[in-house]
Amino acid sequence: MIKSREVRLKSRPIGPVALENFELATVNVPSPQDGEALIKNLWMSIDAGQRTLMGSGDADIADLPPKRFELNEPMECQAIGQVIESHDSNLPVGTFVSSNFGWREYFVFKGKQDGFTLTKLEVPVSPLQAHLHIMSVYGATAYYFITQCAKVQAGETVWISTAAGTTGSMACQIAQISGCKVIGTTGSDRKVEWLMEELGLDAAFNYHAPDLRDAIKAACPEGIDVYLDFVGGHQLETAIDLMNPQGRIIKVGETSSYDGGKTDGPGNLFQIVLKRLDLLGRSVFDILAQPARMENVYARLGKWHADGTIKVQETVYEGIENAAQAQIDLLGGKNIGKMLVKVGEPENIR
Amino acid sequence: MIKSREVRLKSRPIGPVALENFELATVNVPSPQDGEALIKNLWMSIDAGQRTLMGSGDADIADLPPKRFELNEPMECQAIGQVIESHDSNLPVGTFVSSNFGWREYFVFKGKQDGFTLTKLEVPVSPLQAHLHIMSVYGATAYYFITQCAKVQAGETVWISTAAGTTGSMACQIAQISGCKVIGTTGSDRKVEWLMEELGLDAAFNYHAPDLRDAIKAACPEGIDVYLDFVGGHQLETAIDLMNPQGRIIKVGETSSYDGGKTDGPGNLFQIVLKRLDLLGRSVFDILAQPARMENVYARLGKWHADGTIKVQETVYEGIENAAQAQIDLLGGKNIGKMLVKVGEPENIR
């Protein structure tokens, strides 16, 4: 019987997430039975959105959708794994799979009842973990936000918040490919440097700077046409101030409130009227519901990935025992690009 | 030489507008010269938007567009007048005109240089003041917001704020004509009664009620699909809470801040993402820029006006000497429907 370590949610965080909110437990994984397969996780995806699923000590916001993680149960996240033992003819040994069963080293997959949470990687790309960033919903999301929601046009000026994050950094590059001037905001001077030197943005700023508004205004005297908002709060208010008439704000997140912080709404919403802005709430789930549309998106992303047009930086923590720290560090902004935990090595069994 | 009384802005209001902010002065109006015409104002339009043009004692927001009224000068507003003496062949004596030269009894119009602020009413409708509500930009705006911006569909639930105001009450009726369930919010129990009995809304509420959210939720268990926001602040936040997925919020004003009040932004903007809402800033100026499109709109409004499909309630103050009080009472919510000042009687000279 295989032993698997798993990370459980021990308590709901109040304020910033801490190690004490997690517990590393070891469980026995039973051998797979008829119609079942044993999966070994190789890579897991650490994302800011998981914070909302941990809930909060604040009872007032405890009922927010979607469904929160259960206490004292392993959490969930997207993971890439490999079938190492199988009694399911659909899942031959050696097959690579993407599932929602992260935060654990091994799991038994019962085909029929849980099928929607596990998909075979029919054509695995290299490296495997690209299925957790550019060839994942995050890559597709970046594409969807920039081209379909914001409908960017060549020559426009696009501001992307959390520009050094997974989706943000891909969105920056897709806006560049679209012929836009691109500026980004991020949380540290090191990331600013990375955005300028690696991604070649037109300008990048540390959003902690007290003169953020003036700095962006100086860098973009022509104004902002599109703002991609992962953040809310002060940055959204600043963007509304600096938007050009007929500008589009695509709001996709609210990281300023994820980690227990409170976010005030922007006090300048009347400018949305004066400037005829569109403020659109959008999510990756919009396109997940349209698999046919996704195929085209992945074909395009796959090409850009293969020929190096889009680069993705990875921040990798090794071992399930460091997964909780990876989550904490992601929320603390310590990553550049995609935060990943390498859970195991692939078996040479195919 | 004709004497004309005019209302001047004497000081910029700090907080609610008061009589002391205005001055009623009498001036001599010179006889019209070659190419000029003397216009007698008959009706003037009192609107909430004029408040923003008065500016504020608060220097921080003094530079907001559009251009503020000058101190110690007559203010401007839309007015219906009649040509009573003319040396301009384009403006025969007796012609009714719409201009931006309200807040005065008479004025001399110098054709060429000021032409853009005065238009002949080629086919005046009855009553004349309908050119200040249903057959004005306000009627066109209500039509545009409901049909073109919100794209309402039969069977949807539409919430209209300031439902007893000019644009609001017309928007309610256009949404009803479109087959929607319509609820309205307004500032007094008397107006709630009017909305229910005269306009036949499905539900109406006094927004001062402490349990507004619960009351709307109870009246609309199916949720809100479209919210027309003239108000901002608490009502916008409540709407975001109650919106259905894929709902549309058309933001057209911010009366909660017009009269010197401060408005906090909604603290629940992340729901815009969770529900994939569109928050669109729109204004009558969007269609004013497209005169050809306006013709169709006015043809439709004219039909609805003529056959009584759309009713407009008027609140009329008599005499230029009561215009300042009319503005104060409008901002204080004392009107039902269109606030007008009757400045003079038409001359029987055509």
XYZ file of C-alpha atoms in Angstrom:
700
model
C 0.000 0.000 0.000
C 1.366 3.372 -1.038
C 1.666 6.170 1.477
C 0.729 9.656 0.305
C 1.317 12.947 2.005
C -1.471 15.485 1.658
C -2.000 19.055 2.776
C -5.201 19.710 4.700
C -6.860 22.954 5.669
C -6.651 22.988 9.442
C -8.234 26.367 10.138
C -9.673 29.223 8.102
C -7.189 32.092 7.921
C -7.981 35.398 9.560
C -5.940 37.970 7.692
C -2.828 36.706 5.918
C -2.542 32.959 5.451
C -0.032 31.315 7.816
C 1.576 27.901 8.103
C -0.614 27.152 11.109
C -3.651 27.129 8.810
C -2.321 23.982 7.139
C -1.512 20.454 8.230
C 0.668 17.920 6.428
C -0.791 14.446 6.951
C 0.171 11.007 5.673
C -2.510 8.581 4.528
C -2.534 5.071 3.095
C -3.723 4.973 -0.503
C -5.577 1.740 -1.261
C -4.739 -0.239 -4.394
C -6.966 0.618 -7.330
C -9.877 -1.763 -7.970
C -11.750 -2.569 -11.176
C -12.370 0.624 -13.152
C -9.942 2.581 -10.982
C -6.458 3.960 -11.534
C -3.674 5.065 -9.213
C -2.298 8.501 -10.103
C 1.019 9.958 -8.972
C 1.045 13.743 -8.918
C 4.089 15.418 -10.512
C 3.274 19.122 -10.534
C 0.700 21.211 -8.723
C -0.505 24.689 -9.489
C -0.536 27.366 -6.790
C -2.991 30.174 -7.482
C -4.289 33.262 -5.730
C -7.875 32.177 -6.303
C -7.375 29.246 -3.935
C -7.258 31.767 -1.121
C -10.963 32.531 -1.485
C -11.763 28.822 -1.211
C -10.043 28.665 2.158
C -12.727 30.975 3.466
C -12.162 33.334 6.306
C -12.562 33.556 10.029
C -15.034 36.347 9.266
C -18.475 34.757 9.340
C -19.937 37.586 7.247
C -18.185 36.503 4.097
C -18.147 32.782 4.823
C -20.907 31.971 2.351
C -19.338 33.462 -0.732
C -19.401 31.174 -3.764
C -17.819 28.995 -5.009
C -17.746 26.178 -2.449
C -15.054 26.500 0.187
C -12.578 23.811 1.101
C -13.666 21.595 3.988
C -11.682 21.806 7.202
C -9.426 18.818 7.939
C -9.715 17.587 4.355
C -7.087 17.827 1.607
C -7.507 20.943 -0.487
C -7.857 20.974 -4.236
C -5.918 22.570 -7.075
C -5.003 21.736 -10.609
C -2.229 19.166 -10.884
C -0.421 17.169 -13.541
C -0.001 13.494 -12.707
C 0.808 10.146 -14.214
C -1.080 6.862 -14.138
C 1.179 4.316 -12.407
C -1.284 1.475 -11.870
C -4.526 0.999 -13.714
C -7.656 -1.136 -13.892
C -9.316 1.417 -16.175
C -8.813 0.764 -19.888
C -9.242 4.473 -20.609
C -6.182 5.291 -18.520
C -3.201 3.148 -19.548
C -0.208 3.065 -17.237
C 2.137 5.931 -18.078
C -0.622 8.289 -19.270
C -0.233 11.896 -18.146
C -3.375 13.493 -16.734
C -4.566 16.862 -15.554
C -6.869 16.847 -12.535
C -8.187 18.945 -9.741
C -6.676 16.596 -7.136
C -3.631 18.590 -6.183
C -2.294 19.049 -2.612
C -1.527 15.329 -2.402
C 1.114 12.951 -3.740
C -1.076 10.057 -4.884
C -4.786 9.405 -5.376
C -7.074 6.712 -6.703
C -9.307 7.872 -9.503
C -12.706 6.258 -9.843
C -13.486 6.875 -13.520
C -17.201 7.213 -13.912
C -18.273 9.215 -10.912
C -15.466 11.743 -10.847
C -14.707 11.890 -14.559
C -15.217 15.619 -14.920
C -12.246 16.467 -12.746
C -9.649 14.471 -14.675
C -8.603 14.682 -18.308
C -5.960 12.780 -20.236
C -3.237 14.900 -21.815
C -3.633 13.432 -25.294
C -0.616 15.321 -26.629
C 1.562 16.286 -23.674
C 3.721 19.324 -24.382
C 7.186 19.881 -23.026
C 7.788 20.787 -20.301
C 4.896 18.938 -18.671
C 4.131 21.792 -16.294
C 3.273 24.019 -19.271
C -0.130 22.343 -18.920
C -0.419 24.372 -15.705
C 0.379 27.717 -17.287
C 0.395 28.591 -20.968
C -1.427 25.432 -22.059
C -3.908 25.712 -19.189
C -6.962 27.748 -18.435
C -4.579 30.538 -17.371
C -3.108 30.880 -20.832
C -6.549 30.644 -22.374
C -7.810 33.232 -19.919
C -5.062 35.702 -20.768
C -5.917 35.292 -24.445
C -9.635 35.658 -23.818
C -9.312 38.761 -21.630
C -7.053 40.647 -24.025
C -8.488 39.699 -27.410
C -12.139 38.838 -26.754
C -13.113 40.969 -23.746
C -10.928 44.051 -24.135
C -10.827 43.717 -27.935
C -7.473 45.493 -27.978
C -6.452 47.219 -31.171
C -2.967 47.939 -32.433
C -1.721 51.275 -31.130
C -3.767 51.217 -27.939
C -2.218 51.553 -24.502
C -2.897 48.622 -22.191
C -2.240 48.539 -18.449
C -2.045 45.121 -16.837
C -2.052 44.737 -13.061
C -0.209 41.821 -11.427
C 1.806 41.872 -14.629
C 4.445 39.513 -13.275
C 1.901 36.831 -12.381
C 0.961 33.869 -14.541
C -2.045 35.258 -16.332
C -0.804 38.838 -16.150
C 2.549 38.099 -17.780
C 0.899 36.132 -20.566
C -1.664 38.898 -21.038
C 1.192 41.414 -21.352
C 2.757 39.374 -24.128
C -0.521 38.811 -25.990
C -1.174 42.564 -25.871
C 2.344 43.144 -27.226
C 1.710 40.643 -30.040
C -1.481 42.617 -30.761
C 0.571 45.758 -31.364
C -0.236 47.581 -28.143
C 1.873 49.716 -25.878
C 1.892 47.726 -22.633
C 2.576 48.875 -19.099
C 2.429 46.712 -16.021
C 2.160 47.046 -12.261
C 3.550 44.558 -9.820
C 4.567 44.246 -6.178
C 8.346 44.482 -6.043
C 11.265 46.242 -7.700
C 12.698 42.853 -8.671
C 9.540 42.100 -10.650
C 9.588 45.551 -12.234
C 13.079 44.764 -13.466
C 11.925 41.402 -14.824
C 8.986 42.983 -16.655
C 11.242 45.532 -18.303
C 14.171 43.273 -19.122
C 12.543 39.926 -19.865
C 9.150 40.932 -21.237
C 10.284 44.274 -22.670
C 7.265 46.233 -21.448
C 7.058 49.915 -22.308
C 6.917 50.750 -18.604
C 6.512 48.904 -15.326
C 5.860 50.129 -11.790
C 5.886 48.878 -8.237
C 2.329 49.543 -7.097
C 3.547 50.280 -3.577
C 5.120 53.501 -4.865
C 3.331 56.514 -3.347
C 3.363 58.350 -6.677
C 1.953 55.503 -8.770
C -0.643 57.700 -10.435
C 1.855 60.371 -11.443
C 4.343 57.784 -12.678
C 1.785 56.078 -14.908
C 0.504 59.406 -16.150
C 4.017 60.459 -17.077
C 4.706 57.165 -18.855
C 1.386 57.272 -20.729
C 0.676 60.891 -21.678
C -1.698 59.489 -24.304
C -3.853 57.885 -21.558
C -4.933 54.304 -20.948
C -7.314 52.516 -23.312
C -7.555 49.128 -21.626
C -6.978 48.172 -17.985
C -6.906 44.550 -16.924
C -7.783 44.544 -13.227
C -6.789 41.624 -11.037
C -6.565 43.852 -8.002
C -9.377 46.302 -7.292
C -8.901 48.998 -4.668
C -6.407 51.781 -5.252
C -5.159 50.550 -8.631
C -8.682 50.345 -10.050
C -9.401 53.864 -8.812
C -6.179 55.108 -10.401
C -7.013 53.417 -13.683
C -10.468 55.022 -13.777
C -8.744 58.386 -13.307
C -6.357 57.799 -16.192
C -8.624 56.034 -18.695
C -9.339 57.538 -22.084
C -12.932 57.990 -23.278
C -14.478 54.728 -24.501
C -11.878 52.784 -22.522
C -12.482 49.227 -21.343
C -11.731 47.891 -17.899
C -11.760 44.117 -17.698
C -12.152 43.184 -14.054
C -11.094 39.636 -13.351
C -10.023 39.574 -9.728
C -9.664 41.406 -6.454
C -6.351 40.320 -4.990
C -6.363 43.366 -2.727
C -9.086 41.631 -0.711
C -8.165 37.948 -1.166
C -5.862 37.648 1.786
C -8.284 38.938 4.353
C -7.891 42.576 3.407
C -10.863 44.877 2.988
C -11.142 46.757 -0.258
C -12.989 50.021 -0.607
C -14.809 50.577 -3.832
C -13.387 53.267 -6.086
C -14.724 56.681 -5.114
C -14.553 57.995 -8.676
C -17.110 55.772 -10.423
C -18.895 58.810 -11.864
C -15.974 59.096 -14.266
C -17.275 55.884 -15.831
C -20.200 57.994 -16.992
C -18.188 61.058 -17.982
C -15.805 58.929 -20.057
C -18.332 56.288 -21.236
C -16.215 53.447 -19.902
C -17.107 49.763 -19.983
C -16.324 47.925 -16.746
C -16.762 44.243 -17.516
C -16.588 41.438 -14.962
C -15.138 38.398 -16.664
C -13.729 35.028 -15.673
C -12.025 32.021 -17.125
C -15.244 30.122 -16.513
C -16.792 32.029 -19.408
C -14.690 30.104 -21.890
C -14.400 26.854 -19.961
C -18.076 26.516 -20.761
C -17.255 26.568 -24.485
C -14.826 23.708 -25.182
C -14.986 24.102 -28.960
C -13.855 27.702 -28.671
C -11.022 26.599 -26.393
C -9.525 24.331 -29.067
C -8.722 27.288 -31.292
C -7.259 29.149 -28.357
C -4.996 26.252 -27.394
C -3.843 25.781 -30.982
C -2.706 29.396 -31.053
C -1.118 29.283 -27.589
C 0.637 26.027 -28.453
C 2.232 27.651 -31.474
C 3.373 30.673 -29.447
C 4.716 28.339 -26.772
C 6.569 26.154 -29.261
C 8.248 28.987 -31.138
C 9.051 30.970 -28.006
C 6.854 33.950 -28.873
C 5.389 33.763 -25.374
C 7.719 33.124 -22.470
C 6.546 31.908 -19.100
C 8.714 32.267 -16.042
C 8.242 29.582 -13.387
C 8.816 29.805 -9.662
C 9.176 26.223 -8.445
C 9.045 24.900 -4.870
C 10.152 21.298 -4.401
C 8.092 18.747 -2.486
C 4.575 18.597 -1.096
C 6.033 19.591 2.282
C 6.698 23.061 0.825
C 3.296 23.524 -0.814
C 1.788 25.524 2.053
C 4.781 27.868 2.025
C 4.385 28.247 -1.740
C 0.768 29.316 -1.249
C 1.771 31.814 1.446
C 4.597 33.190 -0.685
C 2.348 33.511 -3.730
C -0.141 35.583 -1.759
C 2.801 37.552 -0.396
C 3.917 38.264 -3.965
C 7.234 36.438 -3.728
C 6.863 34.615 -7.070
C 7.668 35.737 -10.567
C 5.461 34.107 -13.170
C 3.796 30.800 -12.494
C 4.039 29.422 -8.944
C 4.419 25.646 -9.038
C 5.170 22.848 -6.628
C 7.083 19.907 -8.039
C 5.523 16.976 -6.241
C 7.298 14.049 -7.900
C 9.288 12.771 -10.858
C 7.574 10.992 -13.761
C 8.051 7.205 -13.837
C 9.696 5.725 -16.894
C 6.919 3.215 -17.449
C 5.225 4.179 -20.640
C -35.894 98.586 -24.515
C -37.133 95.389 -22.892
C -36.203 94.551 -19.341
C -35.346 90.922 -18.588
C -34.887 89.255 -15.268
C -32.138 86.672 -15.098
C -30.813 84.304 -12.447
C -27.091 84.490 -11.790
C -24.830 82.196 -9.854
C -23.678 84.307 -6.955
C -21.548 81.756 -5.117
C -20.614 78.130 -5.516
C -22.642 75.970 -3.145
C -20.938 74.090 -0.342
C -23.193 71.176 0.480
C -26.861 71.551 -0.461
C -27.726 74.386 -2.813
C -29.405 77.352 -1.081
C -31.201 80.511 -2.226
C -28.183 82.555 -1.193
C -26.180 80.920 -3.998
C -28.388 82.715 -6.538
C -29.145 86.305 -7.438
C -32.114 87.607 -9.412
C -30.993 90.584 -11.505
C -32.733 92.778 -14.052
C -30.968 93.797 -17.231
C -31.856 95.881 -20.279
C -32.079 93.801 -23.444
C -31.025 95.818 -26.490
C -33.175 95.772 -29.624
C -32.063 93.142 -32.137
C -29.898 94.416 -34.988
C -29.409 93.040 -38.505
C -29.150 89.238 -38.394
C -30.389 89.114 -34.805
C -33.647 88.079 -33.174
C -35.249 88.796 -29.817
C -36.431 85.639 -28.054
C -38.908 85.462 -25.195
C -38.468 82.403 -23.014
C -41.654 80.487 -22.169
C -40.462 77.341 -20.390
C -37.185 76.382 -18.808
C -35.944 72.963 -17.843
C -34.625 72.298 -14.342
C -32.293 69.309 -14.158
C -30.090 67.621 -11.580
C -27.115 67.759 -13.908
C -27.059 71.559 -13.640
C -25.866 71.107 -10.091
C -22.482 69.840 -11.247
C -22.056 72.927 -13.424
C -22.474 75.165 -10.385
C -19.245 73.691 -9.067
C -18.510 73.421 -5.421
C -16.771 75.277 -2.661
C -14.476 72.261 -2.507
C -11.426 73.177 -4.559
C -10.499 69.514 -5.009
C -13.352 68.816 -7.365
C -13.571 72.251 -8.924
C -11.969 71.207 -12.184
C -14.353 68.425 -13.126
C -15.647 68.631 -16.690
C -17.821 69.884 -18.313
C -17.300 73.642 -17.981
C -18.783 75.212 -14.873
C -21.060 78.238 -14.826
C -19.295 81.552 -14.316
C -19.945 83.436 -11.097
C -22.099 86.571 -11.423
C -23.272 85.500 -14.879
C -26.670 84.088 -15.831
C -26.668 80.289 -15.774
C -27.691 78.110 -18.687
C -30.315 75.440 -19.181
C -32.535 74.217 -21.978
C -35.510 76.502 -22.615
C -38.375 76.834 -25.065
C -38.896 80.354 -26.354
C -40.582 82.353 -29.080
C -39.217 84.882 -31.543
C -40.975 88.178 -30.878
C -38.852 90.556 -32.963
C -36.566 89.514 -35.775
C -34.005 90.792 -38.242
C -32.982 87.233 -39.103
C -34.852 85.732 -42.063
C -34.263 82.245 -40.677
C -36.241 83.095 -37.559
C -39.621 84.619 -38.453
C -41.565 86.310 -35.672
C -43.704 83.766 -33.851
C -41.303 80.848 -34.393
C -40.836 78.578 -31.400
C -37.238 77.695 -30.582
C -35.302 75.484 -28.222
C -32.105 76.939 -26.834
C -29.614 76.636 -24.049
C -30.334 80.206 -22.890
C -32.587 79.465 -19.952
C -32.473 81.235 -16.564
C -33.558 84.529 -18.213
C -36.767 85.980 -19.612
C -35.485 87.451 -22.871
C -32.333 87.291 -24.929
C -31.005 88.485 -28.255
C -29.826 85.691 -30.491
C -27.005 86.440 -32.899
C -27.538 83.791 -35.562
C -24.208 82.863 -37.029
C -21.869 82.787 -34.081
C -24.140 81.093 -31.591
C -26.132 78.940 -33.988
C -25.333 75.670 -32.302
C -27.221 76.572 -29.151
C -30.566 77.369 -30.767
C -32.808 75.249 -32.957
C -36.176 76.001 -34.536
C -38.996 73.693 -33.527
C -40.052 72.886 -37.081
C -43.109 70.937 -35.930
C -43.936 72.046 -32.394
C -45.836 69.413 -30.431
C -48.475 70.130 -27.848
C -47.972 71.015 -25.107
C -44.928 73.100 -25.976
C -43.019 72.019 -22.877
C -43.029 68.412 -24.147
C -39.951 69.611 -26.047
C -38.297 69.748 -22.629
C -39.188 66.192 -21.617
C -40.423 63.392 -23.866
C -39.485 65.158 -27.117
C -36.142 66.269 -25.715
C -32.791 64.673 -25.100
C -34.284 63.285 -21.877
C -36.838 61.205 -23.732
C -34.228 60.140 -26.247
C -31.879 59.271 -23.405
C -34.438 57.072 -21.679
C -35.005 55.243 -24.956
C -31.297 54.875 -25.616
C -30.441 53.610 -22.125
C -33.168 50.974 -22.040
C -33.152 49.672 -25.589
C -29.637 50.328 -26.894
C -27.414 50.172 -23.812
C -29.208 47.679 -21.576
C -30.699 45.816 -24.555
C -33.616 44.724 -22.389
C -35.488 41.615 -23.415
C -39.096 40.725 -22.707
C -39.399 38.872 -19.425
C -36.387 40.481 -17.801
C -36.551 42.337 -14.498
C -35.437 45.959 -14.669
C -34.720 48.208 -11.685
C -34.717 51.931 -12.349
C -33.429 54.384 -9.770
C -34.890 57.906 -9.537
C -37.893 56.276 -11.166
C -40.136 59.279 -10.539
C -37.795 61.679 -12.292
C -38.015 62.776 -15.914
C -35.710 60.286 -17.542
C -36.397 57.620 -14.932
C -40.148 57.664 -15.370
C -39.840 57.512 -19.151
C -37.310 54.692 -18.855
C -39.773 52.783 -16.655
C -42.456 53.060 -19.312
C -40.129 52.101 -22.195
C -39.043 49.018 -20.212
C -42.716 48.177 -19.640
C -43.425 48.570 -23.369
C -40.492 46.188 -23.940
C -42.242 43.505 -21.883
C -40.141 43.753 -18.744
C -41.035 43.534 -15.105
C -40.141 46.984 -13.802
C -39.390 48.127 -10.270
C -38.419 51.616 -9.237
C -36.781 53.425 -6.372
C -37.494 57.010 -5.442
C -37.166 59.427 -2.558
C -40.601 59.736 -0.965
C -43.697 57.702 -0.173
C -45.775 60.087 -2.288
C -43.638 59.217 -5.318
C -43.833 55.501 -4.535
C -47.600 55.838 -4.643
C -47.409 57.701 -7.958
C -45.138 55.056 -9.497
C -47.527 52.290 -8.478
C -50.806 54.006 -9.319
C -49.936 56.144 -12.338
C -47.162 54.162 -13.991
C -48.328 50.751 -12.773
C -44.870 49.487 -11.845
C -44.556 45.969 -10.486
C -43.009 47.361 -7.309
C -41.676 50.675 -6.028
C -39.686 51.597 -2.954
C -38.588 54.630 -0.995
C -34.809 54.331 -1.055
C -34.588 55.850 2.421
C -36.144 52.672 3.844
C -33.592 50.864 6.039
C -34.588 47.490 4.605
C -34.357 48.449 0.924
C -32.285 45.422 -0.009
C -34.667 42.959 1.637
C -37.706 44.659 0.151
C -36.318 44.504 -3.379
C -35.183 40.938 -2.896
C -38.670 39.951 -1.739
C -40.306 41.722 -4.679
C -37.881 40.197 -7.191
C -37.138 36.639 -6.112
C -36.035 36.016 -9.706
C -33.258 38.636 -9.320
C -32.445 41.781 -11.271
C -31.285 41.623 -14.897
C -30.858 45.319 -15.620
C -30.198 48.224 -13.249
C -30.325 51.802 -14.487
C -28.192 53.790 -12.058
C -28.676 57.538 -11.700
C -27.554 57.450 -8.110
C -24.412 55.510 -7.210
C -23.603 54.846 -3.556
C -25.794 52.535 -1.539
C -28.290 51.772 -4.311
C -25.556 50.734 -6.729
C -24.047 48.475 -4.081
C -27.454 46.935 -3.409
C -28.041 46.356 -7.107
C -24.682 44.602 -7.509
C -25.728 42.315 -4.648
C -29.033 41.435 -6.277
C -28.029 41.204 -9.929
C -28.411 37.985 -11.876
C -25.451 36.527 -13.788
C -24.818 38.326 -17.083
C -26.746 41.337 -15.771
C -26.190 44.825 -17.127
C -25.808 47.960 -15.038
C -26.147 51.162 -17.035
C -24.585 53.945 -14.986
C -25.744 57.352 -16.093
C -25.454 59.564 -13.051
C -24.415 59.966 -9.449
C -27.081 62.080 -7.792
C -25.913 60.863 -4.400
C -22.860 63.081 -4.843
C -24.296 65.928 -6.943
C -25.430 68.107 -4.086
C -22.114 68.214 -2.305
C -22.404 64.746 -0.812
C -19.528 62.309 -0.882
C -20.219 58.908 -2.353
C -18.251 55.835 -1.419
C -17.623 53.351 -4.154
C -19.443 50.046 -3.800
C -17.468 47.647 -1.617
C -18.736 44.582 -3.470
C -17.246 45.122 -6.940
C -15.764 41.618 -6.925
C -19.300 40.369 -7.523
C -19.003 41.961 -10.962
C -16.467 39.240 -11.679
C -18.332 36.408 -9.966
C -21.523 37.250 -11.871
C -19.907 38.450 -15.130
C -21.720 41.772 -14.995
C -21.361 44.630 -17.457
C -21.141 48.064 -15.807
C -21.428 50.590 -18.621
C -21.015 54.342 -18.230
C -23.312 56.036 -20.687
C -24.670 59.509 -21.378
C -27.109 61.327 -23.551
C -24.128 62.871 -25.304
C -23.505 59.500 -26.942
C -26.577 59.913 -29.125
C -26.556 63.682 -29.405
C -23.480 63.107 -31.523
C -25.564 61.064 -33.964
C -28.400 63.306 -35.201
C -29.577 60.835 -37.856
C -30.102 58.187 -35.209
C -32.027 60.715 -33.114
C -34.638 61.220 -35.845
C -35.805 57.634 -35.548
C -35.900 57.915 -31.789
C -38.000 61.090 -31.895
C -40.411 59.569 -34.415
C -41.044 56.706 -32.024
C -41.286 58.931 -28.947
C -43.635 61.285 -30.791
C -45.997 58.437 -31.550
C -45.953 57.242 -27.936
C -46.508 60.813 -26.783
C -49.396 61.416 -29.191
C -51.282 58.220 -28.394
C -50.672 58.448 -24.647
C -48.569 55.281 -24.413
C -46.002 57.241 -22.437
C -47.201 59.673 -19.808
C -45.056 62.441 -18.393
C -45.934 64.122 -15.144
C -44.880 67.750 -14.847
C -44.036 69.735 -11.737
C -44.367 73.400 -12.721
C -43.121 76.475 -10.856
C -44.398 79.823 -12.166
C -42.103 82.743 -12.891
C -38.355 83.251 -13.215
C -38.378 84.509 -9.621
C -39.106 80.939 -8.509
C -36.490 79.226 -10.690
C -33.836 79.042 -7.968
C -36.332 77.463 -5.592
C -37.277 74.986 -8.331
C -33.620 73.953 -8.653
C -33.307 73.567 -4.884
C -36.521 71.561 -4.672
C -35.499 69.326 -7.566
C -32.228 68.473 -5.827
C -34.237 67.953 -2.643
C -36.456 65.484 -4.495
C -39.672 67.501 -4.165
C -40.735 67.067 -7.808
C -42.597 64.261 -9.500
C -41.677 63.849 -13.150
C -40.279 66.766 -15.091
C -39.400 69.919 -13.136
C -40.233 73.003 -15.212
C -40.404 76.743 -14.723
C -43.013 78.565 -16.743
C -41.287 81.804 -17.605
C -43.856 83.445 -19.841
C -46.916 83.057 -22.074
C -46.595 82.710 -25.849
C -47.511 85.809 -27.857
C -50.284 85.465 -30.370
C -48.219 86.909 -33.191
C -47.656 84.146 -35.675
